[in-house]
Amino acid sequence: MMTCWETIQAYGLRSIGIGERLLPRDDFTLCQQFTLIGSGMIWNLYYGLVAIAVGFFIASALAVAKGSANRWLRKPAEWFIFVFRGSPLFIQFFFAYFLFLSLKQYGIMPWLTSAQAGALIVLILNTSAYSAEIFYGALRAVPKGDVEAADAYGLSGWPRFKRIIWPTMLRLAWPAYTNEAIFLFHATALVSFSGFPTWGQRGDALYYASYFADKTFNPFVPYPILAFYFILLTLTVIAIFGRVNRQLNRHLPKERRQKMRLRMNLIR
Amino acid sequence: MFEFCAEPDTLGRIQWLSCYLTTGKHMNFYWSFLTVLVLLAITAPTALLFGFGGATAARSAFAPLRWFGKAYIAIVRGVPDIAFFLFFVIALDQLFEYIRHRIKCPDWVDPIWQGNDFIVCTAAKLPLGNAPQWVHETYGFFLAVLTFAIVFGAFAANVLYGAMQAVPRAQLETAEAYGMSRRQVFRRILVPQMWLYALPGLSNLWMILIKATPLLFLLGVEDIVYWARELGGSINERFTDYPHGDWRIWYFLGLLIFYLAFTRVSEIAFDRLTRRLTHGQATIGGEAMRKAAT
């Protein structure tokens, strides 16, 4: 029987291949469940953070493309956003997996069939589409006066976009974008059921939670633990994004600042 | 299906495909699309009912009921939905079996949770061990519907709660001034007016519900995802008259297009519904329509 501290040492980093290789088979302790599900959260964090970081820039570009007067830019952006927002993420995962699988048969980028690369790409594209729609809405809401003032100062083209339009867009979009970030983290829970194989049982949090639920036939312990971790993650995201929101709004008088408001949950 | 399908080896491409796409298993695949639609048709009103109950509870004057309503809304929103789906299916199943166990086998002494097993007496099993296949499938489907309704009920409760708050206070005060009781105000003034405010949220919810249907696969129902995986996988000539390689990518492309089309059609339908409900309302939208007409 291991003490809880030994369990954490053995399983704390198991999901990334450090520590004990064999999963516990019976007599699961609460500590083991907490440790292993928490260990799986490393992957959820990885998917969420990378997808947000990369998706942010793609989304900005897509939003500008969708707002462009040039239809060769606008149409592809509109289609991209429609395809990724109009279909379930679950189906996108499956489709991408089988696409990557057939690419592998021709010897093209065989590493894409792993969840850590393939599923990440799907998540990046998916969050890009959702964020682009948010940014596009904010882009249209940039006050006319701001742009006119920029014109009057002789700013145009790239400097005008970089110094006036983009910061304002970001400020207006931020509350909605915070939501998007939260639900992206929630969406990472889907990865372990998406067809992408979990190599060497190095799964994410939900993988371990369902492992325990299957083995013990008792869902009342692992899923609340998972919920606990996700609520913790959600609160962290809110805290960080709230701080950025304050930074973005710092030049405004208090009553005109954008309030953070959490909205509906989303399944993608 | 067709008469010329008797000898699949000798057929041309088009004919081969028409035969292949009408095999018995493919018919099951097409039926599973109906399963998805039936699920939506049953879940949407049930979730709305749950939502209505949740929103009413959250506004209740009786404190424990109000806490319950608010907790229901808050908990489901903070956790990934998929965890709820996985949790409720097992939890509900165990709850039903446990209740039946207590009723049907009162003199059972062994504990129900024995280590890693959940054991109830055979008479309490759901569905019964000797039940035909369709009962098992229906029971699984029923659990799925209930799970969907609980999760989406919380979202709907959130939307309806907001909509109830959005009905102008003056409307309710006027009704009270006319001497209506709380109940009458609720039934005659609040509920009829809240739908317009709830519509954007509910249409959003419907889109989300559509996109949640592939999760049926995780709940163990033989839905479109199940059949697409089953039929698309490469299959040897020993097991079928129609051998082919790995076609899963094409099946999932089909599903992708199905969902995109479904979303698009719903969008158009909701646009029309909004226009109809907005007509004649004292809102900015209604005013704009009035101006456009003249």
XYZ file of C-alpha atoms in Angstrom:
562
model
C 0.000 0.000 0.000
C 1.468 3.319 -1.066
C 1.088 6.479 0.908
C -0.501 9.373 -0.865
C 2.808 11.167 -1.306
C 4.334 8.097 -2.941
C 1.313 7.869 -5.214
C 1.804 11.445 -6.339
C 5.484 10.762 -6.993
C 4.696 7.622 -8.955
C 1.720 8.852 -10.983
C 1.853 12.654 -10.921
C 3.551 12.896 -14.324
C 2.433 9.530 -15.675
C 0.438 11.056 -18.534
C 3.651 12.390 -20.085
C 5.502 9.146 -19.564
C 7.392 9.876 -16.350
C 7.039 7.587 -13.361
C 5.177 4.330 -12.856
C 4.099 2.704 -16.130
C 1.400 0.289 -14.973
C -1.909 1.742 -13.947
C -3.367 0.541 -10.640
C -5.725 -2.358 -11.291
C -7.844 -2.696 -8.180
C -8.388 -1.172 -4.741
C -8.330 2.296 -6.149
C -7.719 4.905 -3.496
C -9.093 8.407 -3.654
C -5.537 9.673 -3.815
C -4.766 7.598 -6.898
C -7.831 8.909 -8.665
C -7.009 12.511 -7.790
C -3.395 12.112 -8.881
C -4.005 10.330 -12.161
C -6.880 12.533 -13.284
C -4.789 15.549 -12.362
C -1.911 14.070 -14.310
C -4.203 13.795 -17.315
C -5.044 17.479 -16.964
C -1.509 18.201 -18.218
C -2.675 17.214 -21.672
C -5.879 19.242 -21.411
C -3.729 22.233 -20.512
C -1.400 21.535 -23.420
C -4.241 21.298 -25.958
C -5.992 24.371 -24.598
C -2.956 26.626 -24.259
C -1.401 25.814 -27.638
C -4.752 26.024 -29.433
C -5.548 29.407 -27.897
C -2.076 30.800 -28.552
C -1.983 29.757 -32.210
C -5.699 30.192 -32.843
C -5.600 33.781 -31.667
C -3.469 34.900 -34.603
C -5.294 32.810 -37.184
C -8.585 34.167 -35.858
C -7.412 37.769 -36.154
C -6.404 37.177 -39.758
C -9.688 35.386 -40.523
C -11.767 38.161 -38.975
C -10.024 40.762 -41.097
C -10.445 38.569 -44.168
C -14.155 38.156 -43.467
C -14.531 41.908 -43.098
C -12.570 42.542 -46.290
C -14.178 44.110 -49.350
C -12.248 41.728 -51.613
C -14.429 38.693 -52.214
C -11.437 36.409 -52.864
C -10.492 36.973 -49.248
C -13.999 37.198 -47.837
C -15.571 34.069 -49.312
C -12.910 31.561 -48.192
C -12.950 33.053 -44.683
C -16.752 32.856 -44.540
C -16.690 29.238 -45.677
C -13.969 28.274 -43.257
C -15.904 29.776 -40.366
C -19.186 28.212 -41.480
C -17.693 24.730 -41.859
C -16.037 24.706 -38.452
C -18.855 26.392 -36.573
C -21.633 24.530 -38.362
C -20.506 20.971 -37.707
C -19.871 19.088 -34.479
C -16.303 19.079 -33.201
C -16.693 15.365 -32.618
C -17.306 14.717 -36.322
C -14.420 17.039 -37.202
C -12.117 14.967 -35.022
C -13.172 11.723 -36.671
C -12.967 13.158 -40.157
C -9.522 14.617 -39.496
C -8.287 11.361 -38.010
C -9.291 9.316 -41.023
C -7.934 12.008 -43.329
C -4.571 11.884 -41.567
C -4.716 8.092 -41.597
C -5.061 8.002 -45.363
C -2.311 10.588 -45.722
C -0.144 8.266 -43.662
C -0.710 5.497 -46.182
C 0.952 7.664 -48.818
C 3.746 8.369 -46.353
C 2.798 12.024 -45.851
C 3.269 13.328 -42.318
C 2.611 10.092 -40.449
C 2.961 11.821 -37.071
C -0.380 13.565 -37.651
C -2.261 10.467 -36.560
C -1.217 10.990 -32.951
C -3.641 12.888 -30.760
C -0.962 15.289 -29.601
C -0.477 16.588 -33.145
C -3.631 15.707 -35.101
C -6.251 16.551 -32.506
C -4.344 19.706 -31.670
C -4.573 20.851 -35.293
C -8.350 20.257 -35.298
C -8.689 22.210 -32.046
C -6.603 25.074 -33.433
C -8.712 25.322 -36.580
C -11.925 24.982 -34.578
C -11.101 27.692 -32.074
C -9.835 29.901 -34.898
C -13.253 29.719 -36.537
C -15.179 30.453 -33.334
C -12.834 33.255 -32.270
C -12.816 34.714 -35.780
C -16.589 35.088 -35.607
C -16.236 36.900 -32.260
C -13.456 39.135 -33.593
C -15.413 39.835 -36.761
C -18.392 41.006 -34.710
C -16.102 43.223 -32.633
C -14.427 44.574 -35.769
C -17.793 45.725 -37.034
C -18.510 47.351 -33.669
C -15.375 49.537 -33.660
C -16.731 53.109 -33.277
C -16.754 55.075 -36.499
C -15.318 58.086 -34.693
C -12.153 56.205 -33.714
C -11.397 55.389 -37.326
C -12.187 58.935 -38.457
C -9.905 60.338 -35.787
C -7.133 58.021 -36.969
C -7.690 59.261 -40.516
C -7.501 62.860 -39.314
C -4.120 62.133 -37.699
C -2.872 60.852 -41.007
C -2.787 57.202 -39.991
C -3.772 54.721 -42.656
C -3.233 51.155 -43.772
C -1.215 48.923 -41.462
C -0.346 51.528 -38.763
C -4.022 52.461 -38.476
C -5.003 48.838 -38.097
C -2.235 48.011 -35.645
C -2.587 51.050 -33.410
C -6.283 51.922 -33.541
C -8.581 49.245 -34.973
C -6.985 46.078 -33.636
C -6.675 47.182 -29.975
C -10.262 48.451 -29.971
C -11.481 45.253 -31.598
C -9.662 43.217 -28.985
C -11.130 45.283 -26.176
C -14.674 44.862 -27.485
C -14.216 41.160 -28.169
C -12.527 40.279 -24.899
C -15.508 39.230 -22.725
C -16.810 36.931 -25.465
C -13.300 35.691 -26.148
C -12.916 34.736 -22.491
C -15.947 32.507 -22.861
C -14.454 30.990 -25.969
C -11.255 30.193 -24.075
C -13.182 28.492 -21.267
C -15.195 26.354 -23.631
C -12.140 25.484 -25.634
C -10.677 23.985 -22.468
C -13.922 22.103 -21.952
C -13.761 20.903 -25.550
C -10.335 19.399 -24.932
C -12.156 16.788 -22.855
C -13.523 15.374 -26.133
C -10.085 14.456 -27.446
C -9.881 11.122 -25.668
C -13.053 9.952 -27.453
C -12.209 11.343 -30.842
C -10.763 8.253 -32.511
C -7.198 9.428 -32.103
C -5.499 6.561 -30.285
C -4.227 7.139 -26.772
C -0.698 5.886 -27.045
C 0.554 3.919 -24.021
C -2.426 4.944 -21.873
C -1.038 8.455 -21.742
C -4.449 10.024 -21.939
C -6.014 13.232 -20.819
C -8.084 13.782 -17.679
C -11.298 12.341 -19.077
C -9.429 9.256 -20.258
C -8.378 8.467 -16.698
C -11.761 9.449 -15.254
C -13.574 7.044 -17.555
C -10.907 4.415 -16.874
C -11.754 4.582 -13.163
C -15.501 4.740 -13.823
C -15.267 1.639 -16.031
C -13.127 -0.298 -13.570
C -15.012 0.555 -10.391
C -18.446 0.892 -12.015
C -18.867 3.845 -9.714
C -19.138 7.190 -11.532
C -19.687 9.147 -8.342
C -16.001 9.520 -7.529
C -13.958 10.071 -10.721
C -16.359 12.445 -12.503
C -16.752 14.851 -9.582
C -12.940 14.872 -9.313
C -12.773 15.734 -13.012
C -15.410 18.417 -12.480
C -13.362 19.815 -9.610
C -10.272 20.142 -11.818
C -12.226 21.755 -14.619
C -13.891 24.267 -12.311
C -10.440 25.120 -10.978
C -9.204 25.563 -14.543
C -12.225 27.698 -15.437
C -11.623 29.976 -12.461
C -7.948 30.339 -13.419
C -8.870 31.267 -16.978
C -11.372 33.828 -15.709
C -8.753 35.337 -13.391
C -6.096 35.629 -16.100
C -8.420 36.907 -18.793
C -10.007 39.316 -16.317
C -6.616 40.828 -15.658
C -5.971 41.251 -19.383
C -9.438 42.786 -19.707
C -8.552 45.392 -17.090
C -5.366 46.152 -18.969
C -7.247 46.565 -22.252
C -9.798 48.902 -20.681
C -7.462 50.936 -18.508
C -7.718 54.113 -20.595
C -11.514 54.285 -20.355
C -13.603 56.041 -17.723
C -14.932 53.533 -15.263
C -18.550 53.359 -16.384
C -17.669 52.698 -20.024
C -15.494 49.681 -19.303
C -16.479 46.320 -20.717
C -17.785 44.041 -18.025
C -16.864 40.403 -18.020
C -19.967 38.312 -18.238
C -20.030 34.562 -18.460
C -22.453 33.202 -20.951
C -23.963 29.920 -22.021
C -22.051 26.742 -22.221
C -21.283 25.387 -25.663
C -20.921 21.992 -27.122
C -19.167 22.256 -30.390
C -32.412 -4.432 -53.127
C -32.331 -4.431 -56.935
C -32.598 -7.599 -59.011
C -29.265 -7.125 -60.756
C -27.547 -7.151 -57.389
C -27.539 -10.953 -57.256
C -24.047 -11.142 -58.814
C -22.040 -8.217 -57.376
C -18.757 -9.296 -59.026
C -19.973 -8.697 -62.542
C -21.437 -5.246 -62.115
C -20.317 -1.925 -63.546
C -19.272 0.875 -61.250
C -22.560 2.773 -60.959
C -24.562 -0.410 -60.512
C -22.066 -1.755 -57.976
C -22.375 1.438 -55.982
C -26.173 1.442 -56.111
C -26.182 -2.149 -54.872
C -23.553 -1.423 -52.238
C -25.444 1.543 -50.869
C -28.677 -0.418 -50.495
C -27.417 -3.391 -48.487
C -29.194 -4.242 -45.239
C -26.473 -2.643 -43.134
C -26.715 0.560 -45.102
C -30.441 0.580 -44.448
C -29.579 0.473 -40.726
C -27.233 3.386 -41.354
C -30.034 5.402 -42.963
C -32.400 4.505 -40.132
C -29.861 5.796 -37.629
C -30.253 9.259 -39.171
C -33.875 8.904 -38.155
C -32.703 7.959 -34.638
C -30.874 11.271 -34.445
C -33.930 13.182 -35.636
C -36.194 11.316 -33.193
C -33.779 12.084 -30.380
C -33.903 15.777 -31.288
C -37.691 15.713 -31.581
C -38.095 14.161 -28.125
C -35.218 15.925 -26.363
C -35.987 19.476 -27.440
C -39.439 19.672 -25.805
C -38.301 17.660 -22.761
C -35.296 19.925 -22.232
C -37.568 22.935 -22.628
C -39.807 21.491 -19.927
C -36.827 20.894 -17.617
C -35.637 24.401 -18.418
C -39.028 25.878 -17.648
C -39.084 24.028 -14.343
C -35.523 25.108 -13.527
C -36.169 28.759 -14.386
C -39.414 28.809 -12.399
C -37.642 27.204 -9.441
C -34.812 29.749 -9.656
C -37.352 32.597 -9.422
C -39.356 30.941 -6.656
C -40.123 32.785 -3.433
C -39.503 29.573 -1.476
C -35.771 29.651 -0.680
C -34.745 25.944 -0.900
C -36.489 25.632 -4.264
C -34.720 28.767 -5.450
C -31.341 27.400 -4.348
C -32.045 24.150 -6.098
C -32.938 25.952 -9.338
C -29.865 28.164 -9.221
C -27.551 25.295 -8.317
C -28.926 23.205 -11.197
C -28.168 26.019 -13.636
C -24.772 26.840 -12.163
C -23.319 23.347 -11.843
C -24.037 22.213 -15.379
C -22.535 25.399 -16.778
C -19.192 25.059 -15.019
C -18.244 21.551 -16.100
C -17.530 20.072 -19.544
C -20.801 18.708 -20.823
C -19.227 15.511 -21.965
C -18.357 14.632 -18.383
C -22.027 15.037 -17.559
C -23.071 12.778 -20.395
C -20.755 10.044 -19.238
C -21.730 10.534 -15.608
C -25.495 10.643 -15.942
C -25.847 7.570 -18.112
C -24.221 5.352 -15.495
C -25.678 7.254 -12.548
C -29.254 7.148 -13.848
C -28.959 3.478 -14.735
C -27.733 2.674 -11.231
C -30.387 4.871 -9.644
C -33.211 3.068 -11.472
C -31.786 -0.353 -10.688
C -31.276 0.616 -7.066
C -34.876 1.782 -6.672
C -36.214 -1.372 -8.318
C -33.874 -3.427 -6.156
C -35.266 -1.894 -2.973
C -38.835 -2.533 -4.109
C -38.486 -5.987 -5.658
C -35.944 -7.632 -3.350
C -36.531 -6.257 0.151
C -34.882 -9.242 1.861
C -31.553 -8.935 0.014
C -28.776 -8.670 2.595
C -25.535 -8.331 0.591
C -24.270 -4.806 0.034
C -24.969 -3.448 -3.424
C -21.510 -2.016 -4.011
C -19.130 -4.928 -3.504
C -15.663 -3.539 -4.057
C -15.648 -2.641 -7.715
C -18.980 -4.168 -8.632
C -22.499 -2.899 -8.587
C -24.775 -5.851 -7.880
C -28.542 -5.877 -7.702
C -30.827 -8.908 -7.675
C -31.703 -10.326 -11.103
C -35.330 -9.220 -10.871
C -34.200 -5.620 -10.557
C -31.902 -5.616 -13.601
C -32.785 -3.058 -16.206
C -33.592 -4.194 -18.752
C -34.191 -7.773 -17.630
C -31.539 -10.233 -18.725
C -33.986 -12.193 -20.880
C -35.506 -9.137 -22.557
C -35.381 -9.005 -26.349
C -32.789 -6.882 -28.147
C -35.122 -4.012 -28.951
C -35.866 -3.476 -25.246
C -32.142 -3.052 -24.562
C -31.855 -0.578 -27.402
C -34.930 1.368 -26.345
C -33.743 1.512 -22.755
C -30.350 2.829 -23.869
C -32.067 5.396 -26.041
C -34.343 6.400 -23.165
C -31.345 6.947 -20.873
C -29.719 9.048 -23.583
C -32.808 11.208 -23.970
C -33.032 11.738 -20.216
C -29.335 12.664 -20.018
C -29.651 15.113 -22.890
C -32.766 16.600 -21.289
C -31.054 17.109 -17.928
C -27.977 18.761 -19.422
C -29.798 20.872 -21.990
C -32.557 21.597 -19.506
C -30.002 23.524 -17.450
C -29.013 25.587 -20.494
C -32.648 26.179 -21.357
C -33.339 27.134 -17.729
C -30.576 29.709 -17.999
C -32.052 31.170 -21.194
C -35.632 31.196 -19.880
C -34.535 32.686 -16.549
C -32.902 35.547 -18.438
C -35.965 35.940 -20.644
C -38.273 36.093 -17.630
C -36.086 38.820 -16.141
C -36.133 40.680 -19.466
C -39.902 41.103 -19.613
C -40.426 44.787 -18.723
C -41.170 45.209 -15.049
C -43.925 47.701 -15.857
C -45.938 44.952 -17.563
C -45.981 42.883 -14.404
C -46.697 45.851 -12.176
C -49.631 46.842 -14.344
C -51.014 43.341 -14.053
C -50.636 43.463 -10.277
C -52.379 46.835 -10.237
C -55.294 45.164 -12.013
C -55.526 42.825 -9.045
C -54.048 39.686 -10.556
C -52.476 37.187 -8.177
C -48.828 36.129 -8.512
C -49.879 33.006 -10.313
C -52.100 34.866 -12.728
C -49.379 37.390 -13.527
C -47.000 34.534 -14.206
C -49.391 32.647 -16.466
C -51.086 35.467 -18.317
C -48.402 38.143 -18.621
C -44.914 36.772 -18.023
C -44.987 33.473 -19.891
C -46.647 34.760 -23.094
C -44.200 37.648 -23.379
C -40.964 35.923 -22.504
C -40.718 33.851 -25.684
C -39.590 36.738 -27.843
C -36.745 37.443 -25.439
C -35.899 33.755 -25.158
C -35.825 33.084 -28.892
C -32.216 34.089 -29.665
C -30.964 31.967 -26.787
C -33.202 29.050 -27.656
C -32.184 29.082 -31.314
C -28.566 29.073 -30.201
C -29.398 26.143 -27.936
C -31.004 24.234 -30.783
C -27.833 24.619 -32.850
C -25.810 23.329 -29.914
C -28.224 20.445 -29.458
C -27.815 19.457 -33.105
C -24.072 19.489 -32.700
C -24.304 17.415 -29.527
C -26.073 14.505 -31.212
C -22.866 12.663 -32.195
C -22.295 12.200 -28.458
C -25.044 9.566 -28.643
C -22.253 7.347 -29.840
C -20.524 7.695 -26.495
C -23.740 6.779 -24.705
C -23.745 3.440 -26.480
C -26.576 4.072 -28.925
C -26.030 2.742 -32.448
C -26.147 6.147 -34.084
C -24.733 7.555 -37.302
C -21.200 7.745 -35.959
C -21.340 4.080 -34.955
C -22.539 2.975 -38.381
C -20.155 5.257 -40.240
C -17.240 3.638 -38.429
C -18.706 0.184 -38.872
C -19.482 0.449 -42.583
C -16.499 2.557 -43.557
C -13.810 0.249 -42.182
C -12.033 -1.856 -44.778
C -13.762 -5.177 -45.254
C -12.532 -8.445 -46.674
C -14.289 -10.453 -49.412
C -14.735 -13.319 -46.998
C -17.277 -11.348 -44.980
C -19.144 -9.454 -47.669
C -20.078 -9.410 -51.333
C -18.854 -5.836 -51.521
C -15.233 -5.707 -50.379
C -13.564 -2.302 -50.182
C -10.677 -0.518 -48.513
C -10.834 2.003 -45.673
C -13.658 4.350 -46.699
C -14.327 5.869 -43.305
C -13.090 9.253 -44.461
C -15.887 9.366 -47.073
C -18.535 8.332 -44.572
C -17.450 11.026 -42.166
C -17.346 13.543 -44.993
C -20.984 12.601 -45.559
C -21.798 13.162 -41.888
C -20.000 16.502 -41.971
C -22.125 17.611 -44.914
C -25.283 16.299 -43.234
C -24.626 18.421 -40.153
C -23.688 21.502 -42.161
C -26.893 21.247 -44.177
C -28.952 20.674 -41.040
C -27.418 23.732 -39.340
C -28.011 25.879 -42.405
C -31.662 24.842 -42.708
C -32.236 25.526 -38.986
C -30.636 28.939 -39.311
C -32.988 29.891 -42.114
C -36.009 28.550 -40.215
C -35.116 30.504 -37.081
C -34.607 33.682 -39.111
C -38.148 33.318 -40.419
C -39.549 32.583 -36.961
C -37.807 35.635 -35.494
C -39.238 37.822 -38.225
C -42.725 36.540 -37.507
C -42.457 36.987 -33.747
C -40.869 40.430 -34.079
C -43.701 41.618 -36.289
C -45.771 44.189 -34.451
C -43.662 44.131 -31.283
C -42.672 47.335 -29.545
C -38.964 46.633 -29.934
C -36.259 48.097 -32.172
C -36.640 45.155 -34.540
C -40.404 45.550 -34.723
C -40.069 49.271 -35.306
C -37.588 48.699 -38.130
C -40.006 46.299 -39.806
C -42.821 48.795 -39.506
C -40.694 51.520 -41.077
C -39.560 49.222 -43.869
C -43.173 48.419 -44.735
C -44.240 52.028 -45.143
